[in-house]
Structures are given as C-alpha cells and as structure tokens.
Amino acid sequence: MRIGAGWQHMVCVVCSLFVVLLCAPATLAQTSMGAQARVLVAGTALGAGRDTLSLDIALSQPVPYRLRTFAAPPRLVIDFNTVDWAGVDLGAEAPRSHVRATRQGQLSDGWSRLVLDLGAPFQLASSEQRIDPDSGEAVISLRLKRVALEEFERSAQDERRFVRLSGAAFLHPESAPAPARAPRKPVVMLDPGHGGIDPGAERDGIREADIVLSFARQLREVLLRRGHFDVAMTRDADEFVSLDGRIRAARAAQADLFLSLHADALPEGLATGTVIYLLGDEASDESAAYLAERHDRADMLAGVDLTGNTDEIARVLMSVAWQDTAPRARGLADALVEGLGDAGMRLHRRPIQSGAFTVLRAVDMPSALIELGFMSSPRDLQDLRDPDWTLSMAEALADALELWQERDTAIQELRRR
Ligand SMILES: [Zn+2]
C-alpha cells in the first residue's frame, strides 16, 4: 500500500474518534456500533477465469479478517471482524464450475462469516487488503488458482478439529447458524505479575510475585466454583513470563478478558487502596504503532495474521479494533470499581487510572491491570497477607466480573442487531 497524506489523515480521524470515546462514555454504545464495516455493493465482485477465481470485497472501512480452506467438499471460509452484508448477494456472480453456492451470516462471537462452496479445488494464491487513502474505504482482494485435489487437501485446514474448537456455523449448506452450539463460558485470563527472576516489589522478605500468584489461585477457585467463567493463568508457578508471552498465553487460551494482578510498591509510599489501570488513549495509539512495527505481531490481533500486511495496514486494523475494545475495557473498569465498592473494599482515591502497560496492549481484548493494594503501604501489606481479606477481595472481583459480563453481553447483542 502506498502511504499518502490522505492516509495519515485517516489515521488521525481514527485517533480522534477513540479520544472522543474515552471522554464521552454516554455515547460509547452508539460509537462502537459504528465500528462495524458495511460491504459495499459497488466494488464487490466474484470473477472467474479458466483456472482462476477472484473475489473482491469492498468495505466501508478496513477490518481484520482470516481465511481458511476446507476440503470434502472444497470451501473457502472468510471470517471478518465484523461486516454487515445487508443487500449484498454474491450467489449469482460466478459460474457453477467455480462457485456452487455462497452463504454468509453472523457468528455468535461477533465475527461475520462468508463461505464459498467451490466448484473445484481452488487454492488461495494471494490475499491483501488495500485502503483508499482518501475515502478510508478498503478492498479485500483474494486470488485463487486451480490446483490438484491432493494439493488442495494438503493445504486445507483440519475441519473436525476446527469444528470442535469453533463450531460449524455456515460450513455446510445444512449447518444451522451459530446458536446451534452450546454457549461457551467466557474465559478470564488471570495474569499474576512478575515471577522467577523478577520478584516485583519486596517488603519484609515478602515478594509481590508470590502474593499475586497465591491471590490469582484463590480468585481462580472462586470463579470456577461460581461457574460463570472459565479461567486460565499466564503462570501458575514461580517462573518468569515475558510481557508479550503473557498476551500470547491469553490468545492461546482464547481468552475473552485479561486481568493482570499486581501489588507494587511506590517510592513515595503514599498510595493505598485498590487501583484499576487501563491502557491510556495515547498509549493505545502508541501501542498500535509499537505492535504494528513488531516482527512477531501475529498474536496481537486474535486470529488475524498481520505478518503479510504492511505496518500501516496493521496499525489501522489495530486502531479500528481498539475502537471496539476501549469502551468495553472502560466498562470493565467501571464494573470492577462498582463491585469492589459494593463489597466495601477500600479503593484508591483515584480508582481508575491509565498507563502504557505493555501487558495491556492487546487492542482487541478488554484488559485491565489491578493493583490489589500497594506493598509500600503498611495497611495494604497487612491486608494482602490476610487470607480473610484476600478471600473477600476475590469474591468482590468475581461479583464485578459477573456484573461486567452481563452488561457487556447486552451491549454486544445490541450492537449485533
Ligand atoms: Zn507489579
């Protein structure tokens, strides 16, 4: 993609959008609905050559997407996050020798799926998303070429494994749309900070790494006992895990939200009470740039392989994802403060703050860093060492997560309509 002044302009529009998002919570729901891209009829087309097939999908804005092929029978499956297909029908456009049928719809996790039943083994030869620097519109262009069936089968995904993990929505003509599978419980990724060579804060021979690990285990027990969430942990031992490794672990667990747990010491010694940190708006912009420039950015946006895209496209995709995530993370922080307040837990005088924490930089997963208390405060340290206090804290956080989950689901459903 060429970068022109127009493209820069578009990014600025994106940035100012999410600054507005963070400043005006009342408009969050409407604005995040706007993050859904529309498929534009003009510019969307299937094309057939003798041994080739092409598909151009014109969109009102760029979206993350992922491509898969399945054999028996040959199919091309494209998932988008997310598009509205209203008024678009690809069905009649290509000869049946190339495309027998198409179907599309919304998945239960907020992604949208387009399935092409291929008339022959057409393998993906190239894919790219181009962004018009002036309009901000995007075109996803796929090129496929006919190959031997064996070759197609070798490159196709393992469908049984895929269905086991993600369900079978739209994969076959007769397959029912998403609700057919039992709703999966949301997965909370608990991230006890520090560990191994990094002890975190230390006071009176007590290490933050140990305090937050034992608290994370306690919180996991509470959440599992209540049965509303599944729980995974970035570490379950006194071991070092890199910051990016923590995000990768969340991806691997298909986590729905990420909670980093800390109990740091501040040199001033004044901080006391629980604080929830979110990725700041400026930091999110920096993060998008930081992540986009990373070599191994495949894990930074769930399921989206950004390695084949330019830095600029990766950055725009992440900014778009952040528009959806920022209000959800803000809602998470609000629910945490509300849940802790209702349970009578002591909060910092500024209970929600923002910062540029690397561990919060997954722009498409609501993430928060919780300073349970500060080891530099004698009062907090006493609480952190008190099993009754930690149990109350774990129960209060579980209440808060359930509150958030209920609200977030309602907002997501509203969005899908
Ligand atoms: Zn810490």
PDB file of N, CA and C in Angstrom, residues 75-108:
ATOM      1  N   ARG A  75     -14.042 -25.736   0.133  1.00  0.00           N
ATOM      2  CA  ARG A  75     -14.700 -24.483   0.524  1.00  0.00           C
ATOM      3  C   ARG A  75     -13.655 -23.451   0.912  1.00  0.00           C
ATOM      4  N   LEU A  76     -14.005 -22.216   0.661  1.00  0.00           N
ATOM      5  CA  LEU A  76     -13.212 -21.084   1.153  1.00  0.00           C
ATOM      6  C   LEU A  76     -14.050 -20.386   2.217  1.00  0.00           C
ATOM      7  N   VAL A  77     -13.465 -20.188   3.392  1.00  0.00           N
ATOM      8  CA  VAL A  77     -14.195 -19.577   4.504  1.00  0.00           C
ATOM      9  C   VAL A  77     -13.466 -18.304   4.911  1.00  0.00           C
ATOM     10  N   ILE A  78     -14.199 -17.198   4.901  1.00  0.00           N
ATOM     11  CA  ILE A  78     -13.597 -15.911   5.284  1.00  0.00           C
ATOM     12  C   ILE A  78     -14.359 -15.374   6.484  1.00  0.00           C
ATOM     13  N   ASP A  79     -13.641 -15.136   7.577  1.00  0.00           N
ATOM     14  CA  ASP A  79     -14.259 -14.531   8.761  1.00  0.00           C
ATOM     15  C   ASP A  79     -13.785 -13.089   8.879  1.00  0.00           C
ATOM     16  N   PHE A  80     -14.728 -12.210   9.154  1.00  0.00           N
ATOM     17  CA  PHE A  80     -14.431 -10.784   9.259  1.00  0.00           C
ATOM     18  C   PHE A  80     -14.843 -10.286  10.640  1.00  0.00           C
ATOM     19  N   ASN A  81     -14.116  -9.322  11.133  1.00  0.00           N
ATOM     20  CA  ASN A  81     -14.483  -8.721  12.426  1.00  0.00           C
ATOM     21  C   ASN A  81     -14.713  -7.221  12.255  1.00  0.00           C
ATOM     22  N   THR A  82     -15.888  -6.814  12.019  1.00  0.00           N
ATOM     23  CA  THR A  82     -17.070  -7.531  11.572  1.00  0.00           C
ATOM     24  C   THR A  82     -17.688  -6.755  10.409  1.00  0.00           C
ATOM     25  N   VAL A  83     -18.480  -7.434   9.605  1.00  0.00           N
ATOM     26  CA  VAL A  83     -19.095  -6.732   8.478  1.00  0.00           C
ATOM     27  C   VAL A  83     -20.598  -6.984   8.447  1.00  0.00           C
ATOM     28  N   ASP A  84     -21.282  -6.036   7.855  1.00  0.00           N
ATOM     29  CA  ASP A  84     -22.724  -6.110   7.659  1.00  0.00           C
ATOM     30  C   ASP A  84     -22.947  -6.390   6.170  1.00  0.00           C
ATOM     31  N   TRP A  85     -23.580  -7.535   5.867  1.00  0.00           N
ATOM     32  CA  TRP A  85     -23.739  -7.958   4.481  1.00  0.00           C
ATOM     33  C   TRP A  85     -25.006  -7.436   3.824  1.00  0.00           C
ATOM     34  N   ALA A  86     -25.769  -6.610   4.528  1.00  0.00           N
ATOM     35  CA  ALA A  86     -27.088  -6.215   4.031  1.00  0.00           C
ATOM     36  C   ALA A  86     -27.037  -5.807   2.557  1.00  0.00           C
ATOM     37  N   GLY A  87     -27.888  -6.427   1.762  1.00  0.00           N
ATOM     38  CA  GLY A  87     -28.048  -6.023   0.369  1.00  0.00           C
ATOM     39  C   GLY A  87     -27.023  -6.597  -0.592  1.00  0.00           C
ATOM     40  N   VAL A  88     -26.109  -7.426  -0.110  1.00  0.00           N
ATOM     41  CA  VAL A  88     -25.088  -7.978  -0.995  1.00  0.00           C
ATOM     42  C   VAL A  88     -25.359  -9.457  -1.229  1.00  0.00           C
ATOM     43  N   ASP A  89     -25.414  -9.871  -2.511  1.00  0.00           N
ATOM     44  CA  ASP A  89     -25.588 -11.285  -2.817  1.00  0.00           C
ATOM     45  C   ASP A  89     -24.566 -11.683  -3.867  1.00  0.00           C
ATOM     46  N   LEU A  90     -23.617 -12.513  -3.454  1.00  0.00           N
ATOM     47  CA  LEU A  90     -22.585 -12.935  -4.390  1.00  0.00           C
ATOM     48  C   LEU A  90     -23.035 -14.146  -5.191  1.00  0.00           C
ATOM     49  N   GLY A  91     -24.166 -14.719  -4.755  1.00  0.00           N
ATOM     50  CA  GLY A  91     -24.587 -16.037  -5.245  1.00  0.00           C
ATOM     51  C   GLY A  91     -24.564 -16.223  -6.749  1.00  0.00           C
ATOM     52  N   ALA A  92     -25.078 -15.246  -7.482  1.00  0.00           N
ATOM     53  CA  ALA A  92     -25.309 -15.461  -8.913  1.00  0.00           C
ATOM     54  C   ALA A  92     -24.126 -15.038  -9.784  1.00  0.00           C
ATOM     55  N   GLU A  93     -23.011 -14.665  -9.174  1.00  0.00           N
ATOM     56  CA  GLU A  93     -21.991 -13.982  -9.971  1.00  0.00           C
ATOM     57  C   GLU A  93     -20.984 -14.864 -10.694  1.00  0.00           C
ATOM     58  N   ALA A  94     -20.726 -16.053 -10.189  1.00  0.00           N
ATOM     59  CA  ALA A  94     -19.683 -16.872 -10.812  1.00  0.00           C
ATOM     60  C   ALA A  94     -20.288 -18.157 -11.370  1.00  0.00           C
ATOM     61  N   PRO A  95     -19.672 -18.736 -12.438  1.00  0.00           N
ATOM     62  CA  PRO A  95     -20.194 -19.989 -12.968  1.00  0.00           C
ATOM     63  C   PRO A  95     -20.102 -21.105 -11.924  1.00  0.00           C
ATOM     64  N   ARG A  96     -21.029 -22.057 -12.021  1.00  0.00           N
ATOM     65  CA  ARG A  96     -21.063 -23.131 -11.023  1.00  0.00           C
ATOM     66  C   ARG A  96     -19.809 -24.001 -11.073  1.00  0.00           C
ATOM     67  N   SER A  97     -19.111 -23.973 -12.183  1.00  0.00           N
ATOM     68  CA  SER A  97     -17.843 -24.714 -12.248  1.00  0.00           C
ATOM     69  C   SER A  97     -16.847 -24.149 -11.243  1.00  0.00           C
ATOM     70  N   HIS A  98     -17.042 -22.909 -10.852  1.00  0.00           N
ATOM     71  CA  HIS A  98     -16.115 -22.249  -9.934  1.00  0.00           C
ATOM     72  C   HIS A  98     -16.698 -22.111  -8.527  1.00  0.00           C
ATOM     73  N   VAL A  99     -17.924 -21.608  -8.451  1.00  0.00           N
ATOM     74  CA  VAL A  99     -18.552 -21.418  -7.138  1.00  0.00           C
ATOM     75  C   VAL A  99     -19.966 -21.981  -7.189  1.00  0.00           C
ATOM     76  N   ARG A 100     -20.217 -23.005  -6.410  1.00  0.00           N
ATOM     77  CA  ARG A 100     -21.551 -23.628  -6.434  1.00  0.00           C
ATOM     78  C   ARG A 100     -22.562 -22.828  -5.624  1.00  0.00           C
ATOM     79  N   ALA A 101     -22.120 -22.295  -4.523  1.00  0.00           N
ATOM     80  CA  ALA A 101     -23.038 -21.537  -3.665  1.00  0.00           C
ATOM     81  C   ALA A 101     -22.233 -20.663  -2.716  1.00  0.00           C
ATOM     82  N   THR A 102     -22.872 -19.647  -2.209  1.00  0.00           N
ATOM     83  CA  THR A 102     -22.245 -18.843  -1.152  1.00  0.00           C
ATOM     84  C   THR A 102     -23.265 -18.678  -0.034  1.00  0.00           C
ATOM     85  N   ARG A 103     -22.778 -18.527   1.169  1.00  0.00           N
ATOM     86  CA  ARG A 103     -23.680 -18.166   2.270  1.00  0.00           C
ATOM     87  C   ARG A 103     -22.891 -17.352   3.276  1.00  0.00           C
ATOM     88  N   GLN A 104     -23.618 -16.559   4.018  1.00  0.00           N
ATOM     89  CA  GLN A 104     -22.949 -15.670   4.951  1.00  0.00           C
ATOM     90  C   GLN A 104     -23.843 -15.389   6.142  1.00  0.00           C
ATOM     91  N   GLY A 105     -23.241 -14.982   7.229  1.00  0.00           N
ATOM     92  CA  GLY A 105     -24.035 -14.637   8.407  1.00  0.00           C
ATOM     93  C   GLY A 105     -23.146 -14.258   9.567  1.00  0.00           C
ATOM     94  N   GLN A 106     -23.800 -13.963  10.680  1.00  0.00           N
ATOM     95  CA  GLN A 106     -23.083 -13.532  11.882  1.00  0.00           C
ATOM     96  C   GLN A 106     -22.769 -14.738  12.756  1.00  0.00           C
ATOM     97  N   LEU A 107     -21.583 -14.753  13.303  1.00  0.00           N
ATOM     98  CA  LEU A 107     -21.212 -15.791  14.270  1.00  0.00           C
ATOM     99  C   LEU A 107     -21.545 -15.296  15.678  1.00  0.00           C
ATOM    100  N   SER A 108     -21.592 -16.229  16.603  1.00  0.00           N
ATOM    101  CA  SER A 108     -22.028 -15.839  17.952  1.00  0.00           C
ATOM    102  C   SER A 108     -20.968 -15.009  18.672  1.00  0.00           C
TER     103      SER A 108
END
